[in-house]
mmCIF file of C-alpha atoms and ligand atoms in Angstrom:
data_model
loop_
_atom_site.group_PDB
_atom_site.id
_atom_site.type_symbol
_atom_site.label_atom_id
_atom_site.label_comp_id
_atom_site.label_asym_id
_atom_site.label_seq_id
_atom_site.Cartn_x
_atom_site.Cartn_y
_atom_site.Cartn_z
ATOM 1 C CA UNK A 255 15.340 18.378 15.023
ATOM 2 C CA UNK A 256 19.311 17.446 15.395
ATOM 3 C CA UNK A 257 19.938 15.086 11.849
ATOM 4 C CA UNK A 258 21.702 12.147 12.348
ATOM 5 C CA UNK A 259 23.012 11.708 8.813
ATOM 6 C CA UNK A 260 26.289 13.291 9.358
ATOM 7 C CA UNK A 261 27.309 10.874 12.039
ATOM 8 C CA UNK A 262 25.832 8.293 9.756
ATOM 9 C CA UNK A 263 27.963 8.875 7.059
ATOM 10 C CA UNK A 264 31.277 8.166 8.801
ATOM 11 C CA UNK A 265 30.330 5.057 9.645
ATOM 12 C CA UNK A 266 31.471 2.063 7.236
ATOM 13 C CA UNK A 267 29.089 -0.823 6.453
ATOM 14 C CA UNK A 268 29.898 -3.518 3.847
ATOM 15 C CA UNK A 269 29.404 -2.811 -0.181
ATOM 16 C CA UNK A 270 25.415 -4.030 -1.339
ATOM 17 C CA UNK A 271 24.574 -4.142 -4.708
ATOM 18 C CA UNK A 272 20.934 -4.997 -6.078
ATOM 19 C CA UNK A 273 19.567 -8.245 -7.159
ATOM 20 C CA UNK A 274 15.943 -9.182 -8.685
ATOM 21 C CA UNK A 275 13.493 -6.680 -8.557
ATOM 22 C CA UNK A 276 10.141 -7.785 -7.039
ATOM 23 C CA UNK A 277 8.549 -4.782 -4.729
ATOM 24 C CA UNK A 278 7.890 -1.382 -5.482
ATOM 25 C CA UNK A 279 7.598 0.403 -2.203
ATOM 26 C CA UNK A 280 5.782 3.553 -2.466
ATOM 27 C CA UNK A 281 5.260 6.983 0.227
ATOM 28 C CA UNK A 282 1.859 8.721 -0.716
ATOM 29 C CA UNK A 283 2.990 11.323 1.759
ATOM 30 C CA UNK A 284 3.574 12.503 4.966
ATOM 31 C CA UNK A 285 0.396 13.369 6.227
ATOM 32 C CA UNK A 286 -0.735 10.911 9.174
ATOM 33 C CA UNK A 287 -3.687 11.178 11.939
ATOM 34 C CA UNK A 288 -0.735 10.627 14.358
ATOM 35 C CA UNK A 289 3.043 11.756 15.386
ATOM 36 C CA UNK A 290 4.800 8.654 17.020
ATOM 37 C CA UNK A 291 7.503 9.152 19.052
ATOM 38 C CA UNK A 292 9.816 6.465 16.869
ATOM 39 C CA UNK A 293 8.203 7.726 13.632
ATOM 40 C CA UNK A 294 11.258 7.247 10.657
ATOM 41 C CA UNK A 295 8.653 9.562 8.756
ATOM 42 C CA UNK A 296 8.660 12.441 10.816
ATOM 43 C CA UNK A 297 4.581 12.071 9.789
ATOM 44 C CA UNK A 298 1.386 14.037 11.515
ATOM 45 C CA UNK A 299 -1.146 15.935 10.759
ATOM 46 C CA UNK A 300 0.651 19.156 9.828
ATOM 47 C CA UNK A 301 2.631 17.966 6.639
ATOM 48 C CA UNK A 302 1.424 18.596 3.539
ATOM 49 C CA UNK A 303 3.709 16.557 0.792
ATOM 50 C CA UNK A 304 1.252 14.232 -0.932
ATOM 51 C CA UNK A 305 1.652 12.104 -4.128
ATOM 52 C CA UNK A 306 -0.059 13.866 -7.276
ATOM 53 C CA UNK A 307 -1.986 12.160 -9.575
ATOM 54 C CA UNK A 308 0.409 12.110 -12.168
ATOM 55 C CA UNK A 309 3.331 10.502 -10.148
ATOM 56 C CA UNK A 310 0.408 7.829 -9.347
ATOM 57 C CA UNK A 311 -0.041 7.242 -13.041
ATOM 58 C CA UNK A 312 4.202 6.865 -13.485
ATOM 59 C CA UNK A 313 4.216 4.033 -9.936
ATOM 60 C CA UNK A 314 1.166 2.449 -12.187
ATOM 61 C CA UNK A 315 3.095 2.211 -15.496
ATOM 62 C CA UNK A 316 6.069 1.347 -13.789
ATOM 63 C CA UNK A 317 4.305 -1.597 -11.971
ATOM 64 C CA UNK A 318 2.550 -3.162 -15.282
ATOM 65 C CA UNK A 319 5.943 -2.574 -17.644
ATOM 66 C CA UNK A 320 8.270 -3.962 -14.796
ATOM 67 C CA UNK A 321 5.850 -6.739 -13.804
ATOM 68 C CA UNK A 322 6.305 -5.579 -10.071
ATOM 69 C CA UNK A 323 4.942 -8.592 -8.222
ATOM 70 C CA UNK A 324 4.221 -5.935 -4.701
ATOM 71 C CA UNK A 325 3.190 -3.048 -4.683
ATOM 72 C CA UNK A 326 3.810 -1.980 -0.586
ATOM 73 C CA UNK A 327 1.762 1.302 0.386
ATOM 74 C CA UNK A 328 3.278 3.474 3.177
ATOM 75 C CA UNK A 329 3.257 7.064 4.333
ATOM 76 C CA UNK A 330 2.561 8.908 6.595
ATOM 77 C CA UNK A 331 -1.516 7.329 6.691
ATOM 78 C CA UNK A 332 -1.128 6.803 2.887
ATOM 79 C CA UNK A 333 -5.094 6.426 2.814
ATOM 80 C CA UNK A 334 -5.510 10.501 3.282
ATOM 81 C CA UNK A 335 -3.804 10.759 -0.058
ATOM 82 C CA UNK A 336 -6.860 11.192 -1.926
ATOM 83 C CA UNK A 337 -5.578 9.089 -5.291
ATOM 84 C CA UNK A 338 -5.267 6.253 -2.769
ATOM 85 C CA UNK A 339 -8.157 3.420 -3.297
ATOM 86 C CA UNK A 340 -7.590 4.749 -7.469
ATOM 87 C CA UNK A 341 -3.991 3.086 -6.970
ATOM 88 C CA UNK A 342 -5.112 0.034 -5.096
ATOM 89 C CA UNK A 343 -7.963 -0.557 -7.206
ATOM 90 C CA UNK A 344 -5.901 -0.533 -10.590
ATOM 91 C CA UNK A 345 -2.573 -2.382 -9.281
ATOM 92 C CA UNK A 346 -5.049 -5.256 -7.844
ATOM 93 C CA UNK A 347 -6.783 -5.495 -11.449
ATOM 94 C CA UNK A 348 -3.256 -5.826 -12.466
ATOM 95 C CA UNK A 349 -3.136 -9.344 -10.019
ATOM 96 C CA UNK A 350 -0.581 -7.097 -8.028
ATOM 97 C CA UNK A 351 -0.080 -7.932 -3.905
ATOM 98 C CA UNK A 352 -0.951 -4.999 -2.497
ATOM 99 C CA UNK A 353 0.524 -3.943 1.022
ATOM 100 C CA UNK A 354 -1.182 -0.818 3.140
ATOM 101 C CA UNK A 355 0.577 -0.289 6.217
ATOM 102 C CA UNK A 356 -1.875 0.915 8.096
ATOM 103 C CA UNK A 357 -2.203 2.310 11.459
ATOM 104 C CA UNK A 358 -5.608 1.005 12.531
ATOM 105 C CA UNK A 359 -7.036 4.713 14.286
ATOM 106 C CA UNK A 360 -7.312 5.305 10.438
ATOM 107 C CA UNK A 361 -10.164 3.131 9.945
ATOM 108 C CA UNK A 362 -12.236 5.599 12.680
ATOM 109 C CA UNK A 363 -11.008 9.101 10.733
ATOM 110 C CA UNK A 364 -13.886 11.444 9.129
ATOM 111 C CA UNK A 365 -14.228 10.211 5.571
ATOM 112 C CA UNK A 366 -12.200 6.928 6.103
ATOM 113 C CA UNK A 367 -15.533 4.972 7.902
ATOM 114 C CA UNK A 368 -15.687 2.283 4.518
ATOM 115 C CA UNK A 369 -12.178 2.077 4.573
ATOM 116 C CA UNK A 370 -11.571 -1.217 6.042
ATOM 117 C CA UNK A 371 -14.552 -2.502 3.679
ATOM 118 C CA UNK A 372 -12.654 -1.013 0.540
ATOM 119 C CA UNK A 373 -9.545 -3.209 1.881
ATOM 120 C CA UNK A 374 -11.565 -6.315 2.075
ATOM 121 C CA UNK A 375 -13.161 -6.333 -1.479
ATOM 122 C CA UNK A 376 -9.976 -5.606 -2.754
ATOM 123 C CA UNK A 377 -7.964 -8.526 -0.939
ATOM 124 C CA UNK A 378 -5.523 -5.657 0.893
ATOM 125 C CA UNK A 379 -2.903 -7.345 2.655
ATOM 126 C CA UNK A 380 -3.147 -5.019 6.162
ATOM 127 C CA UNK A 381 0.072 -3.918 7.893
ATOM 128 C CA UNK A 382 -0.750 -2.526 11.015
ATOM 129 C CA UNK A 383 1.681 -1.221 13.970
ATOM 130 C CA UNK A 384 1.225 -2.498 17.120
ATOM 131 C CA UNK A 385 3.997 -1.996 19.431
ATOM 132 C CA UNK A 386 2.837 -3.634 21.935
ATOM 133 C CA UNK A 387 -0.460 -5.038 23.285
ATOM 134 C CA UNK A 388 0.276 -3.458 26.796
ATOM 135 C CA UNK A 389 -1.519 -0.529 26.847
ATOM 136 C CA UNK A 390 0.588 2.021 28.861
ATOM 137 C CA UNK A 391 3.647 0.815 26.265
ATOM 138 C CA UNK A 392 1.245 1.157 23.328
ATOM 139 C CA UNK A 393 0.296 5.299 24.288
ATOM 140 C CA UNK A 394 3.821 6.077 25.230
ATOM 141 C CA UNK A 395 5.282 5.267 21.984
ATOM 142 C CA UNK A 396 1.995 6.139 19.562
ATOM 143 C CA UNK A 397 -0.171 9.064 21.838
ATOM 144 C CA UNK A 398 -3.184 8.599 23.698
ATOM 145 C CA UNK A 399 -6.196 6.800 23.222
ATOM 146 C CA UNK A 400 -4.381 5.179 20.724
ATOM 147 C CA UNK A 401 -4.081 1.836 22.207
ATOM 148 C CA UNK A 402 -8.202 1.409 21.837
ATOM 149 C CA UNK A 403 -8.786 2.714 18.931
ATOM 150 C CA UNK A 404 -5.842 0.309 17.486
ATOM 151 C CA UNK A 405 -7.989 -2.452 19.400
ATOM 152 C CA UNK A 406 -11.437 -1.666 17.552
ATOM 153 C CA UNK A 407 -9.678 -1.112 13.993
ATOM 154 C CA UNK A 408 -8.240 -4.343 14.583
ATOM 155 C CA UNK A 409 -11.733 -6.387 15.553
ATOM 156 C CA UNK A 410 -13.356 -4.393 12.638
ATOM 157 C CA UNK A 411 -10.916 -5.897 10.372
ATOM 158 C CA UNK A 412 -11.557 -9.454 12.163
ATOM 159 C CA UNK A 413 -15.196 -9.332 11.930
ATOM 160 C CA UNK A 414 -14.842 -8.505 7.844
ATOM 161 C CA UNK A 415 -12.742 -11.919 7.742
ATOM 162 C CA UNK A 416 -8.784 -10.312 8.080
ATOM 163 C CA UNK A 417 -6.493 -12.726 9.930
ATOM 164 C CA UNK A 418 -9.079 -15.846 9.678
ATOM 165 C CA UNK A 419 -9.226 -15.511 5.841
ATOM 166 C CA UNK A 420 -6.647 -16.782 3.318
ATOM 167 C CA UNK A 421 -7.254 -14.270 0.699
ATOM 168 C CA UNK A 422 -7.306 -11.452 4.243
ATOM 169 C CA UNK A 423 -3.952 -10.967 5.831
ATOM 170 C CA UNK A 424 -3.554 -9.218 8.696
ATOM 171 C CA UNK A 425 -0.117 -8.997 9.972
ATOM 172 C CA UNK A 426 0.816 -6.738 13.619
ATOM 173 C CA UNK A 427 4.372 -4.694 13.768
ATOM 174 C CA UNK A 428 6.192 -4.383 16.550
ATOM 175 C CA UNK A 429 9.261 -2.058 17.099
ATOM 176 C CA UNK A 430 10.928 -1.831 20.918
ATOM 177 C CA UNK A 431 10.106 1.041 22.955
ATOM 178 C CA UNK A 432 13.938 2.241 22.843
ATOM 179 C CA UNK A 433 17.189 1.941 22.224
ATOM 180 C CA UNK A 434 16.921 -2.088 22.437
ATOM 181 C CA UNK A 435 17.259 -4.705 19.987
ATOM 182 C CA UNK A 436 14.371 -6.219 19.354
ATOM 183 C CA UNK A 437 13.094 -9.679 21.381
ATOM 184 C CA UNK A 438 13.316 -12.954 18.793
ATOM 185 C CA UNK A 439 10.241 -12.590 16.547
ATOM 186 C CA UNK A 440 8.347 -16.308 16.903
ATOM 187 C CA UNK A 441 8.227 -15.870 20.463
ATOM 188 C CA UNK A 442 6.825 -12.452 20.842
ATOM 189 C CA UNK A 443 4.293 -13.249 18.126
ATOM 190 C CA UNK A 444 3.345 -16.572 20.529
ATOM 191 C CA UNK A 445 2.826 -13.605 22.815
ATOM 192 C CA UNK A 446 0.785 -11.852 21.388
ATOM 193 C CA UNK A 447 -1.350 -14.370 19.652
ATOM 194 C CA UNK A 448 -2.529 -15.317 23.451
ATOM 195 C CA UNK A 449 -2.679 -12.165 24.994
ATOM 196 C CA UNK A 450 -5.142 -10.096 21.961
ATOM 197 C CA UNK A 451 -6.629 -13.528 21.511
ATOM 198 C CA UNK A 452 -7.845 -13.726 25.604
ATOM 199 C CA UNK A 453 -7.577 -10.219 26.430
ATOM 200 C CA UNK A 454 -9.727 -8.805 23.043
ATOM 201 C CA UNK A 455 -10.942 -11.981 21.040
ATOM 202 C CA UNK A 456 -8.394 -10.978 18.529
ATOM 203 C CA UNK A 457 -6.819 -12.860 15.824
ATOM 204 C CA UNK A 458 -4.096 -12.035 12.963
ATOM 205 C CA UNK A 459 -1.374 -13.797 10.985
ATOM 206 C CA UNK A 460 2.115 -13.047 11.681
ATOM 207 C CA UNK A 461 4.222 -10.086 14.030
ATOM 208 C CA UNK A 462 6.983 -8.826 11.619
ATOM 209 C CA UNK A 463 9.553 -7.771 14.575
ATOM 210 C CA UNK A 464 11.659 -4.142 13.124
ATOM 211 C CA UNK A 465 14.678 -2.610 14.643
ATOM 212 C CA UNK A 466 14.517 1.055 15.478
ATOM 213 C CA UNK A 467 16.233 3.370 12.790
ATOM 214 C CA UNK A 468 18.721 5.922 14.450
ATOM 215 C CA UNK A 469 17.370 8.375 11.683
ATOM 216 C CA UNK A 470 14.529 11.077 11.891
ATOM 217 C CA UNK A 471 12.698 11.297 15.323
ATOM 218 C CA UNK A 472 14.099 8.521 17.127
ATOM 219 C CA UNK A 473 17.675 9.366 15.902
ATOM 220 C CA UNK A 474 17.199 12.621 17.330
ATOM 221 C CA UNK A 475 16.130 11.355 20.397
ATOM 222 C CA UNK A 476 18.624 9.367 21.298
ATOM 223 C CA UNK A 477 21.183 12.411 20.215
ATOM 224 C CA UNK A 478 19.415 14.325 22.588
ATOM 225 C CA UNK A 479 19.572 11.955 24.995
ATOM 226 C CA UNK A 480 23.624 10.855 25.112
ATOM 227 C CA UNK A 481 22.733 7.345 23.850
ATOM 228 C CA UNK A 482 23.450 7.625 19.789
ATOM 229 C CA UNK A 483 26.874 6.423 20.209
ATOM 230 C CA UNK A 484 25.860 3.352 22.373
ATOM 231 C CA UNK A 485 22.618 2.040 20.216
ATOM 232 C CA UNK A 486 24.880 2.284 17.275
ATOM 233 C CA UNK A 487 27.409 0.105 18.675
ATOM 234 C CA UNK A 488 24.508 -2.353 19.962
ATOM 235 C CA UNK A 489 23.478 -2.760 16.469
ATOM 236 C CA UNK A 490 27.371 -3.056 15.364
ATOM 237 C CA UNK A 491 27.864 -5.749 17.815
ATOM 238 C CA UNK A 492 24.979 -7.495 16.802
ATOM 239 C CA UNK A 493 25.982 -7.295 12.821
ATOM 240 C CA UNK A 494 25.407 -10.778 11.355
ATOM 241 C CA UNK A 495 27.080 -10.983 7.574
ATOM 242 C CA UNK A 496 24.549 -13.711 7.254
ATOM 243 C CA UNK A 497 21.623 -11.175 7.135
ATOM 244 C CA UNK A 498 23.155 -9.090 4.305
ATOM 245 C CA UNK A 499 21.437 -11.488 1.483
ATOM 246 C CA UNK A 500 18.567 -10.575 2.421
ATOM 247 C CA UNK A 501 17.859 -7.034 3.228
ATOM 248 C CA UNK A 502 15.368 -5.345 1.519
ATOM 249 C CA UNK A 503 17.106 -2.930 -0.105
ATOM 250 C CA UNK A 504 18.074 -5.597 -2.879
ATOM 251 C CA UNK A 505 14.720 -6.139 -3.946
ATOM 252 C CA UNK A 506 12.708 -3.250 -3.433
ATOM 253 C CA UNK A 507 12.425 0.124 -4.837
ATOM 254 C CA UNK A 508 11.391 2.977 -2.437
ATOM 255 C CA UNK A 509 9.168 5.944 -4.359
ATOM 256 C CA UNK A 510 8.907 9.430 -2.534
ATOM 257 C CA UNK A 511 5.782 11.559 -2.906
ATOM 258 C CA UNK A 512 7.302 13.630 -5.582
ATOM 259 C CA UNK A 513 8.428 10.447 -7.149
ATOM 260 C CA UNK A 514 12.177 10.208 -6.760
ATOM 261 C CA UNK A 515 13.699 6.803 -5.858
ATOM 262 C CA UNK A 516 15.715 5.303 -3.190
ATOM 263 C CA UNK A 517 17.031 1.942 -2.532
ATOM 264 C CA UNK A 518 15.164 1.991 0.708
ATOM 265 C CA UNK A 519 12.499 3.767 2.694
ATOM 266 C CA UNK A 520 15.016 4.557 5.495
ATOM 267 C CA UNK A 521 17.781 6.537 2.773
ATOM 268 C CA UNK A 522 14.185 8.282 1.594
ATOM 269 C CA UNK A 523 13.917 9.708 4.836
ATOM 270 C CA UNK A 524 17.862 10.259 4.984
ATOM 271 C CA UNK A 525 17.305 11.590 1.620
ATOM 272 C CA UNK A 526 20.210 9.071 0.191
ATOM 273 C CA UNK A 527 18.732 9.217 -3.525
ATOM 274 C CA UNK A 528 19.237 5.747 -5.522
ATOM 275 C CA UNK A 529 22.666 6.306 -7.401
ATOM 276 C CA UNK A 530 22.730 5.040 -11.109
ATOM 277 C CA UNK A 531 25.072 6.321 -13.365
ATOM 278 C CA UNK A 532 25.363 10.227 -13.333
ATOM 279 C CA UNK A 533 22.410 11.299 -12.043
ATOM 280 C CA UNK A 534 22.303 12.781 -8.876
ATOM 281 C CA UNK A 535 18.422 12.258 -8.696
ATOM 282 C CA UNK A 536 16.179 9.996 -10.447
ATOM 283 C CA UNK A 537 12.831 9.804 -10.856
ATOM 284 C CA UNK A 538 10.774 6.332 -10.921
ATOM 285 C CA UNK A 539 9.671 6.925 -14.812
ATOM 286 C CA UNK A 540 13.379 7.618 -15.732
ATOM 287 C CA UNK A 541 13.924 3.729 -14.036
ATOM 288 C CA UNK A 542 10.732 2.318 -16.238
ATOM 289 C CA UNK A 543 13.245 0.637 -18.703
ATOM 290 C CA UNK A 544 16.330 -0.199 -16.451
ATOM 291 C CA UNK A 545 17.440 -3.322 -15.364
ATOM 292 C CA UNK A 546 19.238 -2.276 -11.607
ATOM 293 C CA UNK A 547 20.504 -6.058 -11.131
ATOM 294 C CA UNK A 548 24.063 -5.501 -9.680
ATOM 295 C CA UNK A 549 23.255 -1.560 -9.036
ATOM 296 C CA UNK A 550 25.223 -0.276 -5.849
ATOM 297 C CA UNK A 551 23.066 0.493 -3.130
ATOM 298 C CA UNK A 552 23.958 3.277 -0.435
ATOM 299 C CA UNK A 553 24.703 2.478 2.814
ATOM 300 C CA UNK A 554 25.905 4.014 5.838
ATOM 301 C CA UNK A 555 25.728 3.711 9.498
ATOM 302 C CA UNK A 556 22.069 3.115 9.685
ATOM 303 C CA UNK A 557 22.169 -0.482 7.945
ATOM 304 C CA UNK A 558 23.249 -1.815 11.478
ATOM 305 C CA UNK A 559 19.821 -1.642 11.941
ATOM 306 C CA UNK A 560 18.789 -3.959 9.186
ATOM 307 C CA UNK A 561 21.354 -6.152 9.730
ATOM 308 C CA UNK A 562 21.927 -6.702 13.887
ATOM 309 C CA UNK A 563 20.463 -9.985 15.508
ATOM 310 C CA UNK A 564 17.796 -11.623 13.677
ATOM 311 C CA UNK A 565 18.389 -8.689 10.945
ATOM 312 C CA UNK A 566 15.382 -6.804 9.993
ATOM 313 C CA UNK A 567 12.779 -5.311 7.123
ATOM 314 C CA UNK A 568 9.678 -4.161 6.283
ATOM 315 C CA UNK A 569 8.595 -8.046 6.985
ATOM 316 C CA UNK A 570 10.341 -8.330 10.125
ATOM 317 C CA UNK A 571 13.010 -10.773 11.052
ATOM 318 C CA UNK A 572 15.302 -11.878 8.441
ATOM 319 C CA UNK A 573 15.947 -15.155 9.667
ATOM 320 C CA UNK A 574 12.689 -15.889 10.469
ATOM 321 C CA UNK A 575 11.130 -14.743 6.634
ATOM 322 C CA UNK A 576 13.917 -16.778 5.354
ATOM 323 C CA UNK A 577 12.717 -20.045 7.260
HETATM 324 S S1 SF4 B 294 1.177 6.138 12.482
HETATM 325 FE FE1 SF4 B 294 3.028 5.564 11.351
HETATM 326 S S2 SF4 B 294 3.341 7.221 9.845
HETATM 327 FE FE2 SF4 B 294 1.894 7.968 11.393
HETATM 328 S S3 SF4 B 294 3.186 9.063 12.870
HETATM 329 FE FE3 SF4 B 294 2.914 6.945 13.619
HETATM 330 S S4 SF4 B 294 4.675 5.811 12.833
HETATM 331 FE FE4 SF4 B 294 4.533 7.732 11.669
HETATM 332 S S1 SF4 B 295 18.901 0.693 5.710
HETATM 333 FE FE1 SF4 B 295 18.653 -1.505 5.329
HETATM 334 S S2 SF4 B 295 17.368 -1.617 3.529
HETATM 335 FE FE2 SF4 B 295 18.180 0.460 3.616
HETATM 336 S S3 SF4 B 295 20.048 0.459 2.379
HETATM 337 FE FE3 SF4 B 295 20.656 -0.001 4.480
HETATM 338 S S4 SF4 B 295 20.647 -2.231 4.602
HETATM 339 FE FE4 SF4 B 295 19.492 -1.670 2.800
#
């Protein structure tokens, strides 16, 4: 697979530096029960990196010596990482907001069938893609089949109280089919509110709306396809200064599976390790008593994506979060 970090690299975007830390964003691994065309993980069944115990013990002490108000779970299907529901169980007990993003045909796996249970009793705030709630769009983008099994995790999670329940969010993610900016984020949700509410009797809380990340899979795509050079100038054209407040990368930390930090999932998977100091890698624990207020954060070519349009992160629209 053709890396697009190189042509990343030469690209300028304005200087970032870190405010107030408030999420620890954490990758149990790369294993997933499916291989998305637009994947940023390069996930599927195949990989084997997987958070050990021990790193789950340093994201733990981290979380309860930093105060870390959210703890956001992503992988790969970070519930195959066995020291999953140990980590969810102990950060909750901790009054932590937990995050899974989740990608629904997990709920149906061997061994996962009291999974969407376990998220219920412990007030899991459920992430869960949905590119679109066509499904032709849905299979092209995710592989098939997966368009109904999406469609049954989502009324099991319904019929255990998620999207009608304060203390049960449910929140859809939608990400365009190509090399597109993505449409504005309140009307597509409007859209999909009606059309799983009549089509499927389902209900949820809000549609976080992401930009596609030239990086990993979908970065090689479009190099293989001749259209690199144009989706990076969409997203260039589209650059709003506005949006640079708030991109996510200033209040989030980004853990791999082996436990090395980033200043955002995206550099993880460019593998743009968090810069303090010396160090050419650091490691979560060596973080546990830094203050990173004011740290410079790496960015490259890529941030386009957070920042075009209505800017975007791992809770959609910027503009829209903001209002
Ligand atoms: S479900 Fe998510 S992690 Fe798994 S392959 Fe698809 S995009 Fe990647
Ligand atoms: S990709 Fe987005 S979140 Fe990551 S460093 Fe760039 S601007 Fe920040």
């Amino acid at each position: 697979m053709r890396d697009t970090l190189p042509l990343l690299e030469k690209i300028p975007f304005p200087a970032l530096r870190r405010g107030r830390l408030e999420t620890l964003q954490v990758n149990l691994g790369y294993r997933c029960n499916q291989s998305c065309l637009h994947c940023h993980v390069n996930a599927g069944p195949n990989r084997t990196e997987e958070m050990s115990g021990a790193v789950i013990d340093s994201v733990l002490a981290f979380i309860e010596r930093r105060r870390i108000a959210t703890l956001d779970i992503t992988g790969g299907a970070p519930e195959l990482n066995t020291h999953f529901r140990r980590l969810v169980t102990a950060a909750r007990a901790r009054g932590v907001k937990v995050m899974d993003r989740c990608n629904l045909t997990i709920l149906e796996q061997p061994g996962q069938e009291d999974l969407a249970e376990f998220l219920a009793r412990e007030q899991v705030e459920v992430v869960a893609s949905m590119p679109c709630y066509l499904e032709a769009n849905v299979e092209r983008q995710r592989g098939k089949g997966v368009f109904d099994g999406s469609i049954r995790g989502l009324r099991r999670l319904n019929a255990l109280g998620y999207g009608r329940d304060a203390n049960l969010v449910l929140n859809l993610v939608y990400n365009p089919q190509g090399p597109a900016l993505p449409p504005a984020q309140a009307a597509l949700e409007a859209d999909y509110k009606r059309v799983l509410g009549e089509r499927y009797g389902i209900v949820f809380d809000k549609l976080f709306v992401l930009a596609n990340m030239p990086i990993q899979r979908f970065g090689a795509s479009l190099l293989g396809k001749g259209d690199f050079d144009g989706y990076l100038h969409l997203l260039q054209d589209a650059h709003l200064d506005a949006n640079l407040a708030g991109v996510m990368c200033r209040s989030l930390i980004s853990v791999d599976w082996r436990g090395f930090v980033y200043d955002c999932d995206f550099n993880q998977m460019l593998d743009l390790p968090l810069q303090r100091g010396a160090s050419e890698r650091l490691r979560l624990a060596d973080l546990i008593d830094e203050d990173l207020a004011g740290n410079p954060i790496r960015v490259a070519g890529h941030c386009y994506g957070c920042t075009a349009g209505q800017g975007s992160s791992c809770g959609g629209a910027l503009k829209e979060a903001a209002e």
